[in-house]
XYZ file of C-alpha atoms in Angstrom:
610
model
C 5.353 0.703 -1.233
C 1.698 1.696 -1.602
C 1.177 -1.300 -3.879
C 3.193 -3.631 -1.581
C 5.639 -4.359 -4.416
C 8.168 -6.941 -3.112
C 10.941 -5.554 -5.360
C 11.273 -2.099 -3.741
C 14.833 -0.798 -3.467
C 16.671 2.266 -2.131
C 15.208 4.548 -4.796
C 11.941 4.582 -2.812
C 13.896 6.446 -0.102
C 15.119 8.967 -2.675
C 11.464 9.533 -3.615
C 10.695 10.134 0.074
C 13.596 12.581 0.230
C 12.084 14.467 -2.700
C 8.734 14.698 -0.878
C 10.329 16.079 2.288
C 12.409 18.621 0.383
C 9.381 19.656 -1.722
C 7.239 20.277 1.355
C 10.076 22.207 3.070
C 10.208 24.602 0.121
C 6.578 24.715 -1.023
C 4.808 24.359 2.304
C 2.628 21.495 1.099
C 2.333 18.273 -0.858
C 3.008 18.044 -4.605
C -0.322 16.215 -4.955
C -3.915 17.441 -4.855
C -5.265 14.891 -2.390
C -7.005 15.078 0.969
C -8.021 11.671 2.327
C -5.411 8.972 3.045
C -6.870 6.837 0.241
C -6.555 9.706 -2.247
C -3.000 10.386 -1.105
C -2.038 6.744 -1.653
C -3.597 6.813 -5.101
C -1.841 10.073 -5.975
C 1.609 8.578 -5.383
C 0.836 5.909 -7.973
C -1.182 7.809 -10.571
C -0.813 11.620 -10.350
C 2.099 13.664 -11.705
C 3.565 15.937 -9.003
C 2.911 19.669 -9.396
C 6.045 21.505 -10.527
C 7.895 22.926 -7.534
C 8.512 26.273 -9.225
C 4.768 26.707 -9.771
C 4.426 26.895 -5.978
C 7.804 28.490 -5.195
C 8.877 30.632 -8.186
C 12.007 31.944 -6.414
C 13.475 28.473 -5.959
C 16.701 28.017 -7.940
C 15.858 26.028 -11.094
C 18.655 23.539 -10.472
C 17.355 22.804 -6.947
C 13.801 22.460 -8.259
C 15.017 20.092 -10.992
C 16.955 18.039 -8.435
C 13.857 17.583 -6.255
C 11.493 16.890 -9.160
C 13.852 14.184 -10.425
C 13.599 12.518 -7.003
C 9.808 12.435 -7.511
C 9.870 10.633 -10.860
C 7.227 7.876 -10.966
C 9.578 5.369 -12.605
C 12.526 4.572 -10.282
C 14.796 4.370 -13.332
C 14.110 8.061 -13.992
C 15.181 9.178 -10.491
C 18.660 9.774 -9.162
C 20.119 6.312 -8.673
C 22.216 6.823 -5.496
C 22.254 9.045 -2.431
C 25.831 10.034 -3.280
C 24.681 11.333 -6.663
C 22.123 13.591 -4.984
C 24.681 14.768 -2.438
C 27.136 15.766 -5.160
C 24.447 17.733 -7.048
C 23.214 19.371 -3.864
C 26.562 21.073 -3.307
C 26.747 22.622 -6.789
C 26.606 26.471 -6.926
C 23.511 26.455 -9.155
C 21.654 24.468 -6.498
C 22.805 26.425 -3.440
C 21.256 29.538 -4.958
C 24.157 31.907 -5.716
C 21.967 34.021 -8.014
C 20.943 37.681 -7.702
C 17.200 36.946 -8.074
C 17.107 34.583 -5.096
C 14.834 36.179 -2.458
C 15.582 33.978 0.540
C 18.898 34.261 2.353
C 21.935 32.142 1.668
C 21.798 31.116 5.303
C 18.310 29.675 4.794
C 19.418 27.810 1.671
C 22.371 26.485 3.593
C 20.074 25.349 6.395
C 17.809 23.533 3.935
C 20.795 21.972 2.203
C 22.209 20.936 5.568
C 18.966 19.310 6.660
C 18.628 17.517 3.334
C 22.219 16.298 3.580
C 21.501 14.974 7.090
C 18.503 13.145 5.644
C 20.738 11.690 2.963
C 23.141 10.409 5.611
C 20.220 8.827 7.465
C 18.982 7.246 4.237
C 22.418 5.874 3.407
C 22.871 4.421 6.907
C 19.373 2.957 6.818
C 20.024 1.325 3.471
C 23.204 -0.317 4.735
C 21.294 -1.715 7.713
C 18.373 -2.829 5.507
C 20.567 -4.525 2.935
C 20.918 -8.262 3.135
C 24.135 -10.295 2.759
C 24.287 -9.352 -0.909
C 23.991 -5.667 -0.109
C 20.645 -5.191 -1.910
C 17.856 -3.483 -0.040
C 14.291 -4.589 -0.679
C 15.048 -8.285 -1.246
C 13.053 -11.044 0.457
C 13.412 -11.076 4.240
C 14.678 -14.061 6.210
C 11.150 -14.496 7.599
C 9.507 -14.860 4.161
C 7.881 -18.216 3.466
C 5.591 -19.976 0.988
C 3.790 -23.283 1.555
C 3.734 -25.537 -1.508
C 0.857 -27.824 -2.419
C 1.320 -31.184 -0.699
C 2.086 -34.145 -2.949
C -0.681 -36.775 -2.917
C 1.315 -40.015 -2.932
C -1.887 -41.964 -2.323
C -2.484 -41.467 -6.070
C -6.218 -41.412 -5.438
C -7.907 -38.314 -6.906
C -10.618 -38.592 -4.253
C -8.094 -37.033 -1.867
C -6.888 -34.288 -4.221
C -8.651 -31.720 -2.035
C -6.140 -32.426 0.761
C -3.190 -31.386 -1.418
C -4.474 -27.820 -1.617
C -6.267 -27.904 1.754
C -3.215 -28.777 3.833
C -1.089 -26.101 2.162
C -3.757 -23.389 2.355
C -4.629 -23.974 5.992
C -0.995 -24.174 7.148
C -0.299 -20.968 5.220
C -3.341 -19.236 6.731
C -2.272 -20.299 10.229
C 1.302 -19.058 9.717
C -0.025 -15.699 8.479
C -1.374 -15.014 11.979
C 2.220 -14.504 13.161
C 3.131 -10.867 12.347
C 6.862 -11.620 12.350
C 6.434 -13.939 9.357
C 6.074 -12.753 5.760
C 3.740 -15.413 4.342
C 2.857 -15.642 0.655
C -0.837 -16.222 -0.035
C -2.028 -19.686 -1.120
C -3.087 -18.248 -4.474
C 0.425 -16.919 -5.117
C 1.964 -20.283 -4.311
C -0.565 -22.092 -6.501
C 0.368 -19.833 -9.419
C 4.107 -20.190 -8.748
C 3.817 -23.987 -8.957
C 1.811 -23.965 -12.177
C 3.612 -25.417 -15.155
C 6.792 -26.570 -13.374
C 8.008 -29.587 -11.465
C 7.459 -29.141 -7.724
C 10.994 -27.864 -7.096
C 11.095 -25.794 -3.865
C 14.079 -23.718 -5.044
C 12.340 -22.619 -8.259
C 9.041 -22.022 -6.435
C 10.891 -19.982 -3.810
C 12.595 -17.940 -6.537
C 9.258 -17.214 -8.197
C 7.733 -16.217 -4.871
C 10.775 -14.166 -3.805
C 10.969 -15.945 -0.420
C 13.826 -17.300 1.681
C 11.904 -20.356 2.936
C 9.624 -22.919 1.316
C 7.542 -25.595 3.042
C 7.107 -28.776 1.010
C 5.537 -32.088 1.929
C 3.507 -35.095 0.952
C 0.680 -37.107 2.419
C -0.621 -40.632 2.099
C -4.063 -41.604 3.254
C -5.034 -45.167 4.137
C -8.350 -45.996 5.744
C -8.975 -43.672 8.667
C -5.305 -42.668 9.016
C -3.075 -40.175 7.242
C 0.718 -39.991 7.020
C 2.190 -36.504 6.497
C 5.872 -35.646 5.946
C 7.016 -32.000 5.888
C 10.294 -30.185 5.213
C 11.347 -26.536 5.519
C 13.825 -25.710 2.724
C 16.062 -22.625 2.629
C 16.176 -20.650 -0.642
C 18.382 -20.489 -2.679
C 20.783 -22.883 -0.907
C 18.343 -25.805 -0.730
C 19.423 -26.527 2.846
C 16.829 -28.457 4.833
C 16.213 -26.333 7.937
C 13.683 -28.633 9.588
C 11.692 -31.791 8.856
C 9.269 -34.115 10.611
C 6.512 -36.608 9.895
C 3.247 -37.704 11.487
C 0.986 -40.742 11.224
C -2.331 -39.929 12.833
C -6.055 -40.645 12.576
C -7.849 -38.345 10.135
C -9.727 -36.961 13.125
C -6.426 -35.386 14.268
C -5.780 -33.577 10.983
C -6.445 -30.097 12.347
C -4.117 -30.661 15.313
C -1.368 -31.942 13.016
C -1.661 -28.857 10.803
C -1.256 -26.624 13.851
C 1.786 -28.615 15.011
C 3.339 -28.162 11.572
C 2.613 -24.412 11.590
C 4.081 -24.041 15.070
C 7.246 -25.961 14.121
C 7.721 -23.958 10.898
C 7.164 -20.643 12.696
C 9.707 -21.588 15.380
C 12.284 -22.729 12.821
C 12.015 -19.389 10.987
C 11.391 -16.851 13.771
C 12.911 -18.555 16.832
C 11.155 -18.872 20.181
C 7.509 -17.852 19.849
C 5.981 -15.160 22.005
C 2.975 -16.103 24.174
C 0.545 -14.205 21.932
C 1.999 -15.929 18.856
C 1.493 -19.322 20.449
C -2.098 -18.317 21.215
C -2.995 -17.316 17.647
C -1.427 -20.494 16.280
C -3.660 -22.551 18.584
C -6.944 -21.085 17.283
C -9.315 -23.828 16.095
C -11.876 -22.834 13.444
C -13.919 -25.882 14.496
C -13.637 -28.731 16.955
C -15.341 -31.180 14.591
C -13.097 -33.316 12.370
C -16.064 -34.108 10.134
C -16.927 -30.426 9.708
C -13.317 -29.590 8.923
C -13.076 -32.294 6.246
C -16.213 -30.968 4.509
C -14.813 -27.437 4.784
C -11.577 -28.426 2.992
C -13.583 -30.181 0.273
C -15.717 -27.057 -0.152
C -12.657 -24.822 -0.472
C -11.231 -27.103 -3.162
C -14.434 -26.905 -5.198
C -14.966 -23.157 -4.723
C -11.423 -22.408 -5.926
C -12.447 -23.485 -9.447
C -14.562 -20.298 -9.743
C -17.126 -22.123 -11.907
C -20.899 -22.473 -11.353
C -20.612 -26.204 -10.673
C -17.662 -25.677 -8.325
C -19.475 -22.991 -6.344
C -22.610 -25.127 -6.149
C -20.619 -28.134 -4.935
C -18.786 -25.943 -2.443
C -22.059 -24.714 -0.951
C -23.187 -28.340 -0.469
C -19.926 -29.175 1.358
C -20.119 -26.083 3.574
C -23.686 -26.950 4.499
C -22.518 -30.426 5.457
C -19.814 -28.811 7.605
C -22.442 -26.701 9.357
C -24.582 -29.761 10.049
C -21.590 -31.223 11.879
C -20.788 -27.932 13.666
C -23.499 -25.267 13.720
C -21.045 -22.718 15.109
C -18.522 -22.998 12.243
C -18.389 -19.304 11.234
C -15.877 -19.752 8.419
C -18.057 -22.336 6.670
C -21.035 -19.966 6.845
C -18.877 -17.161 5.438
C -17.764 -19.337 2.530
C -21.407 -20.056 1.658
C -21.907 -16.297 1.441
C -18.818 -15.972 -0.785
C -20.086 -18.718 -3.093
C -23.445 -16.931 -3.435
C -21.506 -13.724 -4.076
C -19.605 -15.420 -6.885
C -22.898 -16.403 -8.512
C -24.260 -12.869 -8.174
C -21.070 -11.168 -9.417
C -20.788 -13.272 -12.559
C -24.507 -13.363 -13.278
C -24.651 -17.174 -13.166
C -28.053 -18.871 -12.959
C -28.478 -20.584 -9.592
C -30.853 -23.564 -9.950
C -34.330 -22.605 -8.789
C -33.302 -19.267 -7.228
C -33.906 -15.788 -8.661
C -31.105 -13.187 -8.600
C -32.913 -11.147 -5.912
C -33.405 -14.215 -3.741
C -29.753 -15.157 -4.253
C -28.671 -11.767 -2.913
C -30.954 -12.182 0.085
C -29.684 -15.693 0.846
C -26.074 -14.572 0.555
C -26.614 -11.564 2.794
C -28.250 -13.737 5.447
C -25.319 -16.177 5.332
C -22.847 -13.311 5.805
C -24.890 -11.989 8.745
C -24.982 -15.435 10.371
C -21.219 -15.753 9.993
C -20.643 -12.349 11.605
C -23.001 -13.241 14.442
C -20.791 -16.265 15.110
C -17.494 -14.385 14.646
C -17.386 -10.618 14.102
C -13.688 -10.809 13.125
C -14.253 -13.089 10.107
C -12.749 -11.254 7.119
C -14.484 -13.492 4.561
C -17.863 -12.648 6.097
C -17.170 -8.902 5.918
C -16.038 -9.316 2.308
C -19.222 -11.173 1.377
C -21.306 -8.634 3.268
C -19.684 -5.826 1.265
C -20.576 -7.584 -1.971
C -24.203 -8.088 -1.024
C -24.570 -4.543 0.302
C -23.438 -3.435 -3.151
C -26.242 -5.522 -4.625
C -28.844 -4.248 -2.135
C -27.832 -0.614 -2.686
C -26.558 -0.590 -6.290
C -26.673 3.196 -6.609
C -25.425 4.395 -3.219
C -23.277 1.333 -2.377
C -24.335 2.115 1.178
C -22.201 0.239 3.700
C -20.265 -1.660 1.038
C -17.026 0.325 1.269
C -16.999 0.160 5.070
C -17.546 -3.621 5.029
C -14.857 -4.242 2.411
C -12.402 -1.919 4.147
C -13.069 -3.868 7.355
C -12.226 -7.105 5.518
C -8.859 -5.696 4.393
C -8.123 -4.468 7.925
C -8.862 -7.863 9.464
C -6.900 -9.742 6.804
C -4.555 -7.352 4.950
C -2.995 -10.306 3.107
C -6.297 -11.346 1.544
C -5.961 -10.676 -2.208
C -9.646 -11.387 -2.796
C -10.667 -8.724 -0.258
C -8.470 -6.129 -2.003
C -9.879 -7.259 -5.354
C -13.472 -6.782 -4.198
C -12.662 -3.410 -2.644
C -10.910 -2.261 -5.826
C -13.860 -3.323 -7.994
C -16.340 -1.232 -5.977
C -14.008 1.762 -6.137
C -13.894 1.356 -9.914
C -17.677 1.053 -10.232
C -18.062 4.254 -8.193
C -15.750 6.190 -10.519
C -12.852 6.351 -8.020
C -10.436 5.060 -10.627
C -7.096 6.172 -9.163
C -7.903 4.613 -5.787
C -9.117 1.512 -7.577
C -5.827 1.125 -9.440
C -3.909 1.296 -6.153
C -6.147 -1.354 -4.569
C -5.767 -3.647 -7.587
C -1.996 -3.312 -7.249
C -2.315 -4.313 -3.587
C -4.210 -7.446 -4.638
C -1.581 -8.236 -7.270
C 1.311 -7.664 -4.876
C -0.228 -10.416 -2.733
C -1.097 -12.688 -5.671
C 0.824 -11.545 -8.756
C -0.513 -14.423 -10.837
C -4.180 -13.639 -10.264
C -5.779 -13.359 -13.712
C -9.009 -11.667 -12.575
C -7.073 -8.866 -10.847
C -4.951 -8.209 -13.939
C -8.126 -8.186 -16.044
C -9.910 -5.710 -13.766
C -6.796 -3.529 -13.539
C -6.887 -3.289 -17.333
C -10.519 -2.146 -17.187
C -9.586 0.586 -14.701
C -6.634 1.716 -16.826
C -8.946 2.067 -19.838
C -11.127 4.479 -17.894
C -8.200 6.813 -17.182
C -7.188 6.634 -20.862
C -4.067 4.573 -20.276
C -4.654 2.052 -23.047
C -1.014 0.951 -23.222
C -1.095 0.031 -19.525
C -4.477 -1.668 -20.036
C -3.040 -3.748 -22.869
C -0.110 -4.790 -20.676
C -2.522 -5.777 -17.904
C -4.563 -7.967 -20.274
C -1.335 -9.525 -21.537
C -0.419 -10.359 -17.943
C -3.850 -11.842 -17.273
C -3.574 -14.171 -20.254
C 0.021 -15.091 -19.423
C -1.285 -16.277 -16.047
C -4.372 -18.016 -17.449
C -4.461 -18.598 -21.238
C -8.131 -19.645 -20.933
C -9.372 -16.406 -19.336
C -11.907 -15.414 -21.997
C -12.847 -12.066 -20.465
C -9.279 -10.810 -21.014
C -9.353 -11.944 -24.633
C -12.568 -9.949 -25.148
C -11.092 -6.854 -23.508
C -7.757 -7.106 -25.286
C -9.634 -7.416 -28.595
C -11.350 -4.108 -27.817
C -8.040 -2.359 -27.026
C -6.299 -3.745 -30.111
C -9.148 -2.638 -32.330
C -9.056 0.816 -30.773
C -5.329 0.970 -31.596
C -5.889 -0.101 -35.235
C -4.713 -3.717 -34.904
C -7.639 -5.498 -36.605
C -5.748 -8.765 -37.097
C -4.871 -9.001 -33.410
C -8.375 -7.932 -32.411
C -9.943 -10.700 -34.513
C -7.544 -13.321 -33.114
C -8.465 -12.313 -29.569
C -12.194 -12.297 -30.324
C -11.915 -15.815 -31.763
C -9.979 -16.909 -28.677
C -12.688 -15.444 -26.437
C -15.349 -17.382 -28.360
C -13.295 -20.583 -28.113
C -12.623 -20.348 -24.355
C -15.872 -18.811 -23.059
C -18.104 -20.777 -20.707
C -21.394 -22.302 -21.938
C -24.079 -19.621 -22.026
C -21.533 -16.790 -22.285
C -20.933 -16.720 -26.050
C -21.352 -12.924 -25.993
C -17.745 -12.646 -24.761
C -16.578 -13.815 -28.196
C -19.416 -12.903 -30.548
C -19.766 -9.248 -29.515
C -16.029 -8.495 -29.995
C -16.183 -10.289 -33.355
C -19.042 -7.984 -34.358
C -16.889 -4.960 -33.448
C -14.088 -6.298 -35.663
C -16.450 -7.069 -38.553
C -17.899 -3.552 -38.411
C -14.401 -2.017 -38.353
C -13.586 -4.035 -41.500
C -16.672 -2.670 -43.231
C -18.728 -5.870 -42.913
C -21.811 -4.354 -41.280
C -24.004 -7.256 -42.427
C -21.639 -9.720 -40.766
C -21.683 -7.678 -37.561
C -25.490 -7.735 -37.583
C -25.568 -11.508 -38.030
C -23.227 -11.982 -35.089
C -25.232 -9.670 -32.853
C -28.493 -11.338 -33.882
C -26.987 -14.609 -32.624
C -26.004 -12.959 -29.321
C -29.451 -11.412 -28.832
C -31.119 -14.743 -29.638
C -29.020 -16.580 -27.033
C -29.737 -14.008 -24.324
C -33.395 -13.339 -25.209
C -34.808 -15.338 -22.288
C -32.396 -13.966 -19.683
C -32.620 -10.738 -17.676
C -30.375 -7.975 -19.024
C -27.770 -7.272 -16.382
C -25.068 -4.583 -16.436
C -22.363 -7.020 -17.575
C -24.518 -8.204 -20.479
C -25.149 -4.586 -21.461
C -21.420 -3.840 -21.219
C -20.682 -6.463 -23.894
C -23.812 -6.434 -26.045
C -24.564 -2.717 -26.424
C -21.192 -1.800 -28.047
C -21.683 -4.673 -30.512
C -25.140 -3.407 -31.440
C -23.800 0.131 -31.868
C -21.021 -1.134 -34.150
C -23.563 -3.127 -36.187
C -25.627 0.019 -36.742
C -28.465 -1.172 -34.495
C -28.681 2.090 -32.552
C -32.289 1.787 -31.368
C -31.851 -1.814 -30.299
C -28.712 -0.797 -28.383
C -30.707 1.860 -26.512
C -33.466 -0.695 -25.878
C -30.896 -2.974 -24.221
C -29.624 -0.158 -22.033
C -33.158 0.702 -20.936
C -33.853 -2.953 -20.101
C -30.679 -3.340 -18.061
C -31.173 -3.785 -14.330
C -30.360 -2.863 -11.697
C -29.766 0.823 -12.166
C -26.671 1.680 -10.201
C -22.888 1.828 -10.040
C -22.213 -1.298 -12.120
C -24.395 -0.144 -15.021
C -22.994 3.405 -14.783
C -19.475 1.933 -15.009
C -20.467 -0.167 -18.048
C -21.587 3.009 -19.843
C -18.239 4.810 -19.478
C -16.302 3.044 -22.252
C -15.587 4.885 -25.531
C -17.332 2.232 -27.642
C -20.589 3.853 -26.476
C -19.618 7.409 -27.430
C -21.972 7.303 -30.430
C -24.919 7.071 -28.006
C -23.661 9.471 -25.370
C -25.634 12.550 -26.491
C -28.907 10.657 -26.925
C -31.572 11.618 -24.320
C -32.391 7.936 -23.724
C -28.727 7.218 -22.950
C -28.450 10.242 -20.687
C -31.591 9.238 -18.788
C -30.244 5.749 -17.988
C -26.862 7.257 -17.105
C -28.458 9.714 -14.658
C -30.611 6.989 -13.106
C -27.520 4.833 -12.554
C -24.967 7.425 -11.412
C -23.547 6.360 -8.005
C -23.263 8.837 -5.158
C -20.164 11.003 -5.478
C -19.296 9.807 -9.001
C -17.610 12.369 -11.288
């Protein structure tokens, strides 16, 4: 439930029962956590303290019963309420033992209360279960909006295929009664299959799917839309529009209103109001905005650069278009996060420009989640050691738009950089619950798992990342590191070669540095040195950032270039949370005791880090 897993079943209630019973007997939580964020993280990552360590006089059978309820894996818990009820009445559990120090009446009272809770759980599960009797399945209000089919067959209008779906989905998400899958989730669910709404709905675990097509001719557009029930395939609603392109925004809102009504019934006044919100009154600005979103979604330097140009064009048509200003800030943030070279702009200037764009967006609309998210990213850059204001801004983004996977991703990353690994893992799971086929979130989750010494979970996360996107070179590089650590040199080399093959121009270090690690592990130190010399040569004219240090320094260490590795660490800028995080991985253990290493580590340590 903390991770918003859509496949929760009744065993979550048995876990809750275990918590209540534990606190009744022990007088407190089984977890060492204080803040709400720490408590959420504890449920996912911490083992519960043994009940008998806090209440030694508790009958062992009762303690075992409760601890089994608290098993992390649902398969390891009791499987039904009836099973718990039967065990609860056994003599060993009710405490008929001479050493029991509390009265039989008190045990009976506790057992009675717990049994009442079990009855409530059982009744609740029957009410929560759908027609098939399974609790935790997709609700009747769940919906995903598929990409619209471009029957114009002109790639110049490809941006409308994604734009129509994304904006209708975003509009529907304003209705709290609807359970709307994010555009990214739908995009991933459609990848690699024919656009069959039943299969897409099955992948998304929804009861409703919106599908449609559009045809553009001159200054007019024809749009046809259908709402399909899953799994029956019944068409619950359909309609079509032929309108001028200048009416596109109004048509999208009409579609959203019709879909919401077909799923939820008559709309409340406040629901009608939120569905009528216009991000801009300019058709020209809106068209540029959709084009910008299409380009930015590629997450490449050229895509981000093209997106910025489109958003600027949108702002020329409507100077008050807050969302376009926020997307400019997000595009700058993408450049800064990945260390891309922005033509004619230094990294410091890029951070300043992005921060100003986020501030302008918030001045236009203080409830813009994208602007808060971008602001959090740039505050991290402005205050790399303290991360001052970044957590508050990113938390605000998740509050304003709790279904925004990117906001949860950014929040999780800052938690990880600050050493708050357990909380980070929870936040990454929230992002993945919203967009389970988001490669970057799986990749980052693997990095967090490595730092809590859960290499098997990290390996599974990298596997998931590459299953989603077989071209995601960062995951190949990371999986190579894990495989090498686990003694699988053949697999590590294959992954390093894949990282070299798929990496972007100018980022050869993602493949060459892991290959150097493999060569050194195979005893080919000379080969490792040649590979690292190639990496250093390619990066010689570029500033050394934390991400470069994260990849290059372990390769230099493996190649026996200890002093050069320390030189790279000392050159790395800025000092702060990101560099401190990069220095936590075990591949740098050979340098850890060196005074030069310790000095950089101390200069980079973020506030409150362990």
